[in-house]
Amino acid sequence: MVRREVVVAVLTTAAAIVAATTVLWRLQGRRQRQRERAQRILRKFARESATPVPLLWRVADALASNMDASLSTSTDQKSSNSTLNMLVASVDSLPTGEEEGIYYGVNLKSKDFLLLSARLGGKKTPISDLHRQEISFPSHVLSSTTSQEVFDFVASKVAEFVAGYPGDKTENSKVGKGLGFTISYPVGHAATEDNSASGRNTAIKWKSFLVDDPVQDQKQLLGEINSALKKHGVDMQTFALVIDPAGDLAGGRYYSQDCVAAVTLGTGTSAAYTELAESVPRPRWLGVWPKSGEILVTMGWGNFSCSDLPITEFDSCLDAESSNPGSQIFEKLISGTYLGETVRRVLLKMAQETLIFGKKVSDELKTPYVLSSSDMAAMHQDTSEDREVVAEKLVNIFKITDTTSTAREIVAEVCDIVAERGARLAAAGIVGIIKKLKRINDRKSIVTIEGELYEHYRVFRNYLHSSMWEMLGKELSDNIVIEHSHGGSGSGAIFLAATQQAAQSTVDNE
């Protein structure tokens, strides 16, 4: 009897072990199949996102061709061969590095603006006595319905700032009365039906405010700004109004005449460069002929598109579901607003089709634009042994609490694919600009870059530099020099104020 009980117990135990082993085997098999399916999605995404050097050169060539096509088209027409909207900035000259005096600048952003003042001392003492003050727009200004209301608030703060930093009153001959104005997100390029009328080749439109003014040109906006300054007793005239990269380019040119382009790589992306005036049809710009023979052109390169851009199913869906389908294709591949969103979409597909993050897909993972580029960078650049930062971000952002080391590695790989593609395409764009200027083979060209992607996303920055080296090779790579922006577009506003005031004085004297 005892022997029979022992046998039954042994058999029961054996059966339990077999059952447990079977369950474990099935669980391991299911996880293995999940990993394999996730890896297949990852490999397909990597393959479709690939940017080999020949493709980068085709993108660079396409951008250069788009630039030529856009510039050669009359302002009242849209080129069928270009996706760019090339606009001539309302500046008559660029810094030489010899400017002197105290000048002021405003950098208008999305929900705040930066006020600056500085003393320019020429080549011996380039810039000193720099003062900065950041001011947030109150809610009633953000909900303004006219641009004049926005400028009225800015002018009131400029008046207070100038009173606080008036400069050295004993240096009347060198105290600048000029104000430069650079704009980040509140406005952008705008196409009009009749750009040639009343100087609308520089037309821009509001983005961040509720302003419902019709599309305005820079000359009209300058008039509104100067009217607001006069209203608040500011004895100063605004001589320049440009978007961020144009200000960055002015700052770069102040320090080196080899600076020919500027790029913003942040939440959004934009670019500006210097063009020979003789290369631009006269109807595209209405100012006096620049003594330097150069004019400053903003490109609207975020809207660049060509058949060689590596568009995946995730990019197509992102574009279709965006507020501007079919537009800003280049920006959606390389700027901070969209990099994290692309990563989220890839992870969501993996979660839904492979259960790599568990049986339940969190609502947060289904939420568009919840993953910022800074959080993406933190996960991408996590070098801890068990990807602890990745695990932390998955919990905090997506509420994914239980992940395997394999899943965390896949997340980091997705970030790497998206960042590498964006950085390499940005590099191709820069090479395209320099190629258009015919400076690749035998001339040094400095390109200044501003924006959090370049400044704070180390791997993104490294990919950009290495991609340019791959494209140009050892012999030509030294011809294009990438520099971090000299103080940003706000400082560029100061440099532009100095040069534009000098140019205006020359015109008045003549």
Short mmCIF file of C-alpha atoms in Angstrom, two decimals:
data_model
loop_
_atom_site.label_atom_id
_atom_site.label_comp_id
_atom_site.label_asym_id
_atom_site.label_seq_id
_atom_site.Cartn_x
_atom_site.Cartn_y
_atom_site.Cartn_z
CA MET A 1 0.00 0.00 0.00
CA VAL A 2 2.76 2.36 0.92
CA ARG A 3 4.66 1.44 -2.25
CA ARG A 4 1.57 2.21 -4.34
CA GLU A 5 1.22 5.65 -2.69
CA VAL A 6 4.86 6.36 -3.32
CA VAL A 7 4.52 5.42 -6.97
CA VAL A 8 1.43 7.62 -7.32
CA ALA A 9 3.24 10.50 -5.65
CA VAL A 10 6.25 10.07 -7.91
CA LEU A 11 4.06 9.91 -10.99
CA THR A 12 2.10 12.96 -9.86
CA THR A 13 5.29 14.90 -9.24
CA ALA A 14 6.70 13.85 -12.58
CA ALA A 15 3.49 14.87 -14.31
CA ALA A 16 3.60 18.27 -12.57
CA ILE A 17 7.23 18.73 -13.62
CA VAL A 18 6.38 17.79 -17.19
CA ALA A 19 3.40 20.16 -17.17
CA ALA A 20 5.49 22.98 -15.71
CA THR A 21 8.25 22.31 -18.20
CA THR A 22 5.71 22.33 -21.02
CA VAL A 23 4.26 25.65 -19.83
CA LEU A 24 7.74 27.11 -19.50
CA TRP A 25 8.71 25.80 -22.91
CA ARG A 26 5.57 27.26 -24.44
CA LEU A 27 6.18 30.58 -22.66
CA GLN A 28 9.78 30.67 -23.86
CA GLY A 29 8.67 29.72 -27.33
CA ARG A 30 6.05 32.48 -27.35
CA ARG A 31 8.60 35.04 -26.17
CA GLN A 32 11.04 33.84 -28.79
CA ARG A 33 8.41 34.22 -31.49
CA GLN A 34 7.57 37.69 -30.16
CA ARG A 35 11.24 38.67 -30.31
CA GLU A 36 11.53 37.32 -33.84
CA ARG A 37 8.45 39.22 -35.02
CA ALA A 38 9.72 42.41 -33.35
CA GLN A 39 13.11 41.91 -34.97
CA ARG A 40 11.46 41.48 -38.38
CA ILE A 41 9.63 44.79 -37.94
CA LEU A 42 12.88 46.39 -36.79
CA ARG A 43 14.91 45.05 -39.72
CA LYS A 44 12.29 46.14 -42.24
CA PHE A 45 12.17 49.63 -40.73
CA ALA A 46 15.98 49.84 -40.73
CA ARG A 47 16.15 48.69 -44.34
CA GLU A 48 13.58 51.24 -45.53
CA SER A 49 15.22 54.03 -43.48
CA ALA A 50 18.73 53.36 -44.78
CA THR A 51 20.72 56.32 -46.07
CA PRO A 52 23.79 55.02 -47.93
CA VAL A 53 26.14 57.64 -49.34
CA PRO A 54 24.85 57.37 -52.94
CA LEU A 55 21.34 58.15 -51.69
CA LEU A 56 22.64 61.11 -49.66
CA TRP A 57 24.27 62.52 -52.77
CA ARG A 58 21.03 62.16 -54.71
CA VAL A 59 19.24 64.07 -51.96
CA ALA A 60 21.93 66.78 -51.98
CA ASP A 61 21.71 67.05 -55.77
CA ALA A 62 17.91 67.26 -55.62
CA LEU A 63 18.04 70.06 -53.04
CA ALA A 64 20.53 72.05 -55.13
CA SER A 65 18.30 71.60 -58.20
CA ASN A 66 15.24 72.67 -56.20
CA MET A 67 17.09 75.81 -55.09
CA ASP A 68 17.96 76.71 -58.69
CA ALA A 69 14.42 76.06 -59.88
CA SER A 70 12.84 78.13 -57.12
CA LEU A 71 15.16 81.10 -57.62
CA SER A 72 14.68 81.15 -61.39
CA THR A 73 10.89 81.24 -61.09
CA SER A 74 9.04 84.55 -61.09
CA THR A 75 7.62 85.55 -57.71
CA ASP A 76 4.03 85.36 -58.98
CA GLN A 77 4.46 81.75 -60.04
CA LYS A 78 5.24 78.48 -58.28
CA SER A 79 7.87 76.29 -59.84
CA SER A 80 6.64 72.83 -60.74
CA ASN A 81 10.23 71.62 -60.30
CA SER A 82 10.76 72.85 -56.75
CA THR A 83 9.14 72.23 -53.37
CA LEU A 84 11.05 75.13 -51.83
CA ASN A 85 9.74 78.63 -51.21
CA MET A 86 12.90 80.72 -51.43
CA LEU A 87 12.47 84.18 -49.93
CA VAL A 88 14.89 87.10 -49.99
CA ALA A 89 15.34 88.55 -46.51
CA SER A 90 14.76 92.26 -46.04
CA VAL A 91 18.40 93.12 -45.29
CA ASP A 92 20.67 95.25 -47.43
CA SER A 93 24.00 94.02 -46.11
CA LEU A 94 25.63 91.50 -43.80
CA PRO A 95 28.12 92.09 -40.97
CA THR A 96 31.78 92.61 -41.77
CA GLY A 97 33.10 92.32 -38.22
CA GLU A 98 33.94 96.03 -38.10
CA GLU A 99 30.62 97.22 -36.65
CA GLU A 100 30.80 99.32 -33.48
CA GLY A 101 28.29 100.70 -31.02
CA ILE A 102 25.53 99.55 -28.69
CA TYR A 103 22.61 97.82 -30.36
CA TYR A 104 19.49 95.95 -29.39
CA GLY A 105 17.78 92.78 -30.53
CA VAL A 106 14.50 90.92 -30.11
CA ASN A 107 14.05 87.19 -30.68
CA LEU A 108 10.33 86.41 -30.89
CA LYS A 109 9.53 82.82 -30.01
CA SER A 110 6.41 80.74 -29.54
CA LYS A 111 5.22 81.82 -26.12
CA ASP A 112 7.97 84.17 -25.05
CA PHE A 113 10.60 86.48 -26.47
CA LEU A 114 14.18 87.40 -25.70
CA LEU A 115 15.48 90.96 -25.38
CA LEU A 116 19.20 91.62 -25.83
CA SER A 117 21.64 94.50 -25.89
CA ALA A 118 25.35 94.45 -26.57
CA ARG A 119 28.31 96.59 -27.41
CA LEU A 120 30.06 95.79 -30.68
CA GLY A 121 33.69 96.83 -30.70
CA GLY A 122 34.90 95.86 -34.15
CA LYS A 123 37.51 93.22 -34.80
CA LYS A 124 39.56 93.90 -31.69
CA THR A 125 36.71 93.52 -29.17
CA PRO A 126 33.88 91.80 -31.04
CA ILE A 127 31.10 91.85 -28.43
CA SER A 128 30.78 92.88 -24.78
CA ASP A 129 28.29 94.23 -22.23
CA LEU A 130 25.77 91.60 -23.29
CA HIS A 131 22.45 91.78 -21.45
CA ARG A 132 19.56 89.35 -21.89
CA GLN A 133 16.02 89.23 -20.58
CA GLU A 134 13.41 86.59 -21.39
CA ILE A 135 9.75 87.57 -21.16
CA SER A 136 6.71 85.32 -21.41
CA PHE A 137 3.64 86.46 -23.29
CA PRO A 138 0.57 86.80 -21.05
CA SER A 139 -2.53 84.85 -22.07
CA HIS A 140 -4.34 87.90 -23.44
CA VAL A 141 -1.48 88.53 -25.88
CA LEU A 142 -1.31 84.89 -26.97
CA SER A 143 -5.00 85.16 -27.81
CA SER A 144 -4.53 88.44 -29.69
CA THR A 145 -6.32 88.67 -33.00
CA THR A 146 -4.00 91.24 -34.62
CA SER A 147 -0.23 91.39 -34.95
CA GLN A 148 -0.33 95.02 -33.79
CA GLU A 149 -1.45 93.84 -30.33
CA VAL A 150 1.53 91.49 -30.19
CA PHE A 151 4.01 94.17 -31.24
CA ASP A 152 2.45 96.68 -28.83
CA PHE A 153 3.25 94.39 -25.89
CA VAL A 154 6.76 93.70 -27.19
CA ALA A 155 7.40 97.44 -27.66
CA SER A 156 6.33 98.18 -24.08
CA LYS A 157 8.90 95.70 -22.80
CA VAL A 158 11.57 97.03 -25.18
CA ALA A 159 11.00 100.48 -23.68
CA GLU A 160 11.58 99.13 -20.17
CA PHE A 161 14.64 97.16 -21.30
CA VAL A 162 16.27 100.13 -23.06
CA ALA A 163 15.64 102.29 -19.99
CA GLY A 164 17.43 99.68 -17.89
CA TYR A 165 20.36 99.29 -20.31
CA PRO A 166 20.68 102.62 -22.11
CA GLY A 167 24.37 102.29 -22.93
CA ASP A 168 27.08 104.90 -22.35
CA LYS A 169 25.51 108.30 -22.96
CA THR A 170 28.94 109.88 -23.44
CA GLU A 171 29.37 107.81 -26.60
CA ASN A 172 26.56 109.36 -28.60
CA SER A 173 28.34 108.82 -31.88
CA LYS A 174 28.65 105.12 -31.21
CA VAL A 175 25.38 104.36 -29.42
CA GLY A 176 23.30 102.45 -31.89
CA LYS A 177 19.69 103.42 -32.30
CA GLY A 178 18.90 100.30 -34.28
CA LEU A 179 16.88 97.25 -33.31
CA GLY A 180 17.12 93.86 -34.99
CA PHE A 181 14.19 91.46 -34.92
CA THR A 182 14.42 87.69 -35.39
CA ILE A 183 11.45 85.34 -35.31
CA SER A 184 11.35 81.66 -34.37
CA TYR A 185 7.97 79.93 -34.37
CA PRO A 186 5.25 82.57 -34.52
CA VAL A 187 5.58 83.09 -38.27
CA GLY A 188 6.58 81.14 -41.32
CA HIS A 189 6.80 81.29 -45.08
CA ALA A 190 3.56 81.82 -46.95
CA ALA A 191 2.77 81.52 -50.61
CA THR A 192 0.41 84.11 -52.04
CA GLU A 193 -1.45 84.31 -55.31
CA ASP A 194 0.29 87.51 -56.27
CA ASN A 195 3.64 87.67 -54.54
CA SER A 196 4.90 90.33 -56.92
CA ALA A 197 2.36 92.86 -55.70
CA SER A 198 3.58 95.36 -53.11
CA GLY A 199 6.69 93.41 -52.24
CA ARG A 200 4.99 90.22 -51.09
CA ASN A 201 7.97 88.18 -52.12
CA THR A 202 8.80 88.26 -48.42
CA ALA A 203 5.34 87.22 -47.25
CA ILE A 204 5.02 85.47 -43.90
CA LYS A 205 2.14 84.14 -41.82
CA TRP A 206 1.47 83.76 -38.11
CA LYS A 207 1.53 80.33 -36.49
CA SER A 208 1.50 80.39 -32.70
CA PHE A 209 -0.80 83.31 -31.97
CA LEU A 210 -4.48 83.54 -32.82
CA VAL A 211 -3.70 86.44 -35.13
CA ASP A 212 -6.16 86.48 -38.01
CA ASP A 213 -4.49 89.27 -39.97
CA PRO A 214 -4.12 88.54 -43.66
CA VAL A 215 -0.73 87.26 -44.81
CA GLN A 216 1.72 90.11 -44.39
CA ASP A 217 5.04 91.03 -45.93
CA GLN A 218 8.08 91.99 -43.89
CA LYS A 219 7.85 95.65 -44.89
CA GLN A 220 4.35 95.85 -43.45
CA LEU A 221 5.38 94.13 -40.24
CA LEU A 222 8.40 96.44 -39.86
CA GLY A 223 6.03 99.38 -40.11
CA GLU A 224 3.84 97.95 -37.34
CA ILE A 225 6.86 97.31 -35.10
CA ASN A 226 8.23 100.83 -35.56
CA SER A 227 4.79 102.32 -34.96
CA ALA A 228 4.55 100.41 -31.67
CA LEU A 229 8.04 101.54 -30.62
CA LYS A 230 7.15 105.17 -31.30
CA LYS A 231 3.92 104.80 -29.32
CA HIS A 232 5.90 103.71 -26.27
CA GLY A 233 8.50 106.46 -26.60
CA VAL A 234 11.35 104.31 -27.87
CA ASP A 235 13.67 106.48 -29.96
CA MET A 236 14.78 103.58 -32.08
CA GLN A 237 14.02 102.10 -35.47
CA THR A 238 13.78 98.44 -36.42
CA PHE A 239 15.94 97.88 -39.48
CA ALA A 240 15.72 94.13 -39.91
CA LEU A 241 13.08 91.42 -39.51
CA VAL A 242 14.19 87.89 -40.33
CA ILE A 243 13.60 84.30 -39.25
CA ASP A 244 16.06 82.54 -36.95
CA PRO A 245 18.61 81.06 -39.38
CA ALA A 246 19.06 84.44 -41.07
CA GLY A 247 20.01 85.88 -37.68
CA ASP A 248 22.37 82.97 -37.06
CA LEU A 249 24.00 83.58 -40.42
CA ALA A 250 24.50 87.26 -39.59
CA GLY A 251 26.19 86.25 -36.33
CA GLY A 252 28.43 83.79 -38.14
CA ARG A 253 29.35 86.37 -40.77
CA TYR A 254 30.34 88.87 -38.09
CA TYR A 255 33.09 86.47 -36.99
CA SER A 256 34.05 85.10 -40.41
CA GLN A 257 33.35 86.12 -43.97
CA ASP A 258 33.52 82.43 -44.91
CA CYS A 259 30.18 81.81 -43.18
CA VAL A 260 27.70 81.25 -46.01
CA ALA A 261 24.82 79.31 -44.46
CA ALA A 262 22.94 78.71 -41.23
CA VAL A 263 20.66 75.87 -40.19
CA THR A 264 18.25 75.47 -37.30
CA LEU A 265 17.87 71.89 -36.03
CA GLY A 266 15.49 71.96 -33.13
CA THR A 267 11.79 71.43 -32.64
CA GLY A 268 11.48 72.61 -36.23
CA THR A 269 14.07 73.15 -38.92
CA SER A 270 14.94 75.98 -41.29
CA ALA A 271 17.91 77.25 -43.26
CA ALA A 272 19.31 80.40 -44.80
CA TYR A 273 22.30 81.13 -47.02
CA THR A 274 23.97 83.92 -48.94
CA GLU A 275 23.39 84.12 -52.68
CA LEU A 276 25.01 86.24 -55.36
CA ALA A 277 22.58 89.01 -56.16
CA GLU A 278 23.17 88.53 -59.87
CA SER A 279 21.84 84.97 -59.55
CA VAL A 280 18.44 86.11 -58.33
CA PRO A 281 15.86 87.66 -60.69
CA ARG A 282 15.26 91.30 -59.75
CA PRO A 283 11.50 90.92 -59.08
CA ARG A 284 12.36 88.62 -56.18
CA TRP A 285 13.88 91.43 -54.14
CA LEU A 286 13.08 95.11 -54.00
CA GLY A 287 15.99 96.61 -52.05
CA VAL A 288 18.97 98.55 -53.32
CA TRP A 289 21.77 96.63 -54.99
CA PRO A 290 23.97 95.31 -52.15
CA LYS A 291 27.51 96.63 -52.19
CA SER A 292 28.80 93.20 -51.25
CA GLY A 293 27.01 91.67 -54.23
CA GLU A 294 25.31 89.20 -51.86
CA ILE A 295 21.77 88.82 -50.63
CA LEU A 296 20.42 86.69 -47.81
CA VAL A 297 17.91 83.99 -48.78
CA THR A 298 15.75 81.92 -46.45
CA MET A 299 14.92 78.57 -47.99
CA GLY A 300 11.89 77.06 -46.32
CA TRP A 301 13.82 73.80 -46.63
CA GLY A 302 11.50 71.99 -44.24
CA ASN A 303 9.13 71.64 -47.20
CA PHE A 304 11.80 70.06 -49.41
CA SER A 305 10.87 66.71 -50.86
CA CYS A 306 12.22 64.37 -53.50
CA SER A 307 11.72 60.77 -54.59
CA ASP A 308 14.96 59.65 -52.91
CA LEU A 309 13.89 60.51 -49.37
CA PRO A 310 13.58 57.23 -47.41
CA ILE A 311 9.86 57.32 -46.56
CA THR A 312 8.53 54.38 -44.53
CA GLU A 313 4.98 53.34 -43.70
CA PHE A 314 5.34 55.13 -40.36
CA ASP A 315 6.34 58.39 -42.06
CA SER A 316 3.45 58.15 -44.49
CA CYS A 317 0.95 57.64 -41.67
CA LEU A 318 2.47 60.44 -39.63
CA ASP A 319 2.19 62.79 -42.60
CA ALA A 320 -1.39 61.76 -43.43
CA GLU A 321 -2.52 62.32 -39.84
CA SER A 322 -0.64 65.63 -39.39
CA SER A 323 -2.19 69.10 -39.60
CA ASN A 324 -0.44 69.68 -42.93
CA PRO A 325 -0.53 66.48 -45.02
CA GLY A 326 1.83 66.51 -47.97
CA SER A 327 3.81 69.47 -46.63
CA GLN A 328 7.02 69.89 -44.63
CA ILE A 329 8.21 66.40 -45.61
CA PHE A 330 11.90 67.12 -44.93
CA GLU A 331 11.04 68.64 -41.56
CA LYS A 332 9.05 65.54 -40.63
CA LEU A 333 12.17 63.43 -41.20
CA ILE A 334 14.81 65.54 -39.45
CA SER A 335 13.28 67.84 -36.79
CA GLY A 336 12.70 67.30 -33.09
CA THR A 337 8.92 67.53 -33.20
CA TYR A 338 8.69 64.42 -35.36
CA LEU A 339 11.64 62.20 -34.39
CA GLY A 340 10.09 61.05 -31.13
CA GLU A 341 6.70 60.61 -32.79
CA THR A 342 8.19 58.32 -35.42
CA VAL A 343 9.79 56.22 -32.67
CA ARG A 344 6.44 55.99 -30.86
CA ARG A 345 4.68 54.77 -33.99
CA VAL A 346 7.23 52.02 -34.54
CA LEU A 347 6.98 50.90 -30.91
CA LEU A 348 3.19 50.95 -31.09
CA LYS A 349 3.18 48.56 -34.04
CA MET A 350 5.56 46.25 -32.20
CA ALA A 351 3.37 46.36 -29.10
CA GLN A 352 0.24 45.57 -31.08
CA GLU A 353 1.65 42.85 -33.30
CA THR A 354 4.24 41.16 -31.09
CA LEU A 355 3.09 41.89 -27.49
CA ILE A 356 6.70 42.80 -26.77
CA PHE A 357 5.53 45.07 -23.93
CA GLY A 358 2.86 42.73 -22.62
CA LYS A 359 -0.68 41.75 -23.52
CA LYS A 360 -2.19 45.21 -22.93
CA VAL A 361 -1.12 48.16 -25.05
CA SER A 362 -1.13 51.26 -22.86
CA ASP A 363 -3.19 54.31 -23.80
CA GLU A 364 -0.07 56.44 -23.45
CA LEU A 365 1.69 54.49 -26.19
CA LYS A 366 -1.30 55.28 -28.41
CA THR A 367 -1.05 59.02 -27.68
CA PRO A 368 0.50 61.08 -30.52
CA TYR A 369 3.54 63.25 -29.79
CA VAL A 370 3.86 62.10 -26.19
CA LEU A 371 7.54 61.21 -26.75
CA SER A 372 9.78 64.28 -27.03
CA SER A 373 13.11 64.31 -28.82
CA SER A 374 14.88 64.97 -25.51
CA ASP A 375 13.38 61.82 -23.95
CA MET A 376 14.20 59.91 -27.12
CA ALA A 377 17.80 61.13 -26.85
CA ALA A 378 17.97 60.02 -23.22
CA MET A 379 16.88 56.49 -24.16
CA HIS A 380 19.15 56.39 -27.20
CA GLN A 381 22.20 57.52 -25.28
CA ASP A 382 21.60 55.24 -22.28
CA THR A 383 24.86 53.34 -21.76
CA SER A 384 23.90 51.55 -18.53
CA GLU A 385 24.33 47.79 -18.57
CA ASP A 386 20.61 47.00 -18.32
CA ARG A 387 19.30 50.09 -20.13
CA GLU A 388 17.97 51.56 -16.89
CA VAL A 389 17.13 54.93 -18.46
CA VAL A 390 15.12 53.22 -21.20
CA ALA A 391 13.16 51.30 -18.54
CA GLU A 392 12.53 54.50 -16.59
CA LYS A 393 11.32 56.42 -19.65
CA LEU A 394 9.03 53.58 -20.71
CA VAL A 395 7.42 53.66 -17.27
CA ASN A 396 7.15 57.45 -16.97
CA ILE A 397 6.05 58.21 -20.54
CA PHE A 398 4.19 55.11 -21.74
CA LYS A 399 3.26 53.47 -18.41
CA ILE A 400 4.98 50.28 -19.59
CA THR A 401 6.10 48.76 -16.29
CA ASP A 402 7.47 45.31 -17.14
CA THR A 403 10.01 45.00 -19.93
CA THR A 404 12.70 42.51 -20.79
CA SER A 405 16.28 43.50 -21.53
CA THR A 406 15.66 42.48 -25.14
CA ALA A 407 12.68 44.82 -25.41
CA ARG A 408 14.73 47.69 -24.02
CA GLU A 409 17.51 47.01 -26.50
CA ILE A 410 14.99 47.10 -29.35
CA VAL A 411 13.68 50.47 -28.12
CA ALA A 412 17.21 51.88 -28.18
CA GLU A 413 17.73 50.48 -31.69
CA VAL A 414 14.56 52.14 -32.97
CA CYS A 415 15.79 55.47 -31.56
CA ASP A 416 19.13 54.91 -33.28
CA ILE A 417 17.56 54.24 -36.68
CA VAL A 418 15.37 57.36 -36.52
CA ALA A 419 18.15 59.65 -35.24
CA GLU A 420 20.74 58.39 -37.72
CA ARG A 421 18.41 58.84 -40.67
CA GLY A 422 17.47 62.38 -39.59
CA ALA A 423 21.05 63.47 -38.99
CA ARG A 424 22.33 62.02 -42.27
CA LEU A 425 19.56 63.69 -44.27
CA ALA A 426 20.31 67.01 -42.55
CA ALA A 427 23.97 66.55 -43.53
CA ALA A 428 22.93 65.88 -47.13
CA GLY A 429 20.90 69.08 -47.08
CA ILE A 430 23.90 71.10 -45.91
CA VAL A 431 26.08 69.59 -48.62
CA GLY A 432 23.35 70.42 -51.13
CA ILE A 433 23.45 74.10 -50.18
CA ILE A 434 27.23 74.26 -50.53
CA LYS A 435 27.05 72.41 -53.84
CA LYS A 436 24.53 74.93 -55.14
CA LEU A 437 27.03 77.67 -54.24
CA LYS A 438 29.77 75.75 -56.12
CA ARG A 439 32.08 75.88 -53.09
CA ILE A 440 32.65 72.20 -52.33
CA ASN A 441 35.83 71.59 -54.31
CA ASP A 442 38.06 74.56 -53.65
CA ARG A 443 36.67 76.98 -51.05
CA LYS A 444 36.19 76.94 -47.31
CA SER A 445 32.56 77.30 -46.25
CA ILE A 446 31.38 77.75 -42.68
CA VAL A 447 27.87 76.63 -41.75
CA THR A 448 26.52 77.68 -38.37
CA ILE A 449 23.96 75.46 -36.64
CA GLU A 450 21.57 76.25 -33.79
CA GLY A 451 18.93 74.15 -32.05
CA GLU A 452 18.54 71.57 -29.29
CA LEU A 453 18.98 68.59 -31.59
CA TYR A 454 22.47 69.72 -32.54
CA GLU A 455 23.35 71.19 -29.14
CA HIS A 456 22.05 68.50 -26.78
CA TYR A 457 21.60 65.28 -28.78
CA ARG A 458 25.20 64.10 -28.91
CA VAL A 459 24.65 61.00 -31.08
CA PHE A 460 22.57 63.00 -33.57
CA ARG A 461 25.36 65.58 -33.81
CA ASN A 462 28.00 62.89 -34.28
CA TYR A 463 25.98 61.22 -37.03
CA LEU A 464 25.67 64.55 -38.85
CA HIS A 465 29.41 65.19 -38.77
CA SER A 466 30.38 61.64 -39.75
CA SER A 467 27.89 61.64 -42.62
CA MET A 468 29.42 64.76 -44.12
CA TRP A 469 32.84 63.18 -43.87
CA GLU A 470 31.53 60.05 -45.63
CA MET A 471 30.02 62.14 -48.42
CA LEU A 472 33.01 64.42 -48.99
CA GLY A 473 35.90 62.10 -48.20
CA LYS A 474 39.22 63.02 -46.70
CA GLU A 475 40.22 65.45 -49.45
CA LEU A 476 37.08 67.64 -49.40
CA SER A 477 35.70 67.24 -45.87
CA ASP A 478 37.78 70.16 -44.55
CA ASN A 479 36.12 72.51 -47.04
CA ILE A 480 32.85 72.52 -45.06
CA VAL A 481 33.20 73.58 -41.44
CA ILE A 482 30.28 73.17 -39.04
CA GLU A 483 30.19 75.62 -36.14
CA HIS A 484 27.79 76.07 -33.28
CA SER A 485 25.85 79.31 -33.56
CA HIS A 486 27.54 82.41 -32.10
CA GLY A 487 25.01 83.35 -29.45
CA GLY A 488 21.98 82.24 -31.44
CA SER A 489 19.62 84.22 -33.60
CA GLY A 490 19.02 86.75 -30.82
CA SER A 491 22.62 87.91 -31.04
CA GLY A 492 22.24 87.82 -34.81
CA ALA A 493 19.49 90.42 -34.44
CA ILE A 494 22.02 92.75 -32.82
CA PHE A 495 24.51 92.28 -35.65
CA LEU A 496 21.82 92.89 -38.24
CA ALA A 497 20.68 96.04 -36.45
CA ALA A 498 24.21 97.42 -36.73
CA THR A 499 24.67 96.60 -40.40
CA GLN A 500 21.21 97.70 -41.49
CA GLN A 501 21.48 101.00 -39.66
CA ALA A 502 24.81 101.65 -41.36
CA ALA A 503 23.32 100.74 -44.75
CA GLN A 504 20.34 103.02 -44.15
CA SER A 505 22.62 105.88 -43.14
CA THR A 506 24.58 105.46 -46.37
CA VAL A 507 21.37 105.57 -48.43
CA ASP A 508 20.13 108.67 -46.57
CA ASN A 509 23.45 110.47 -47.11
CA GLU A 510 23.36 109.69 -50.81
#
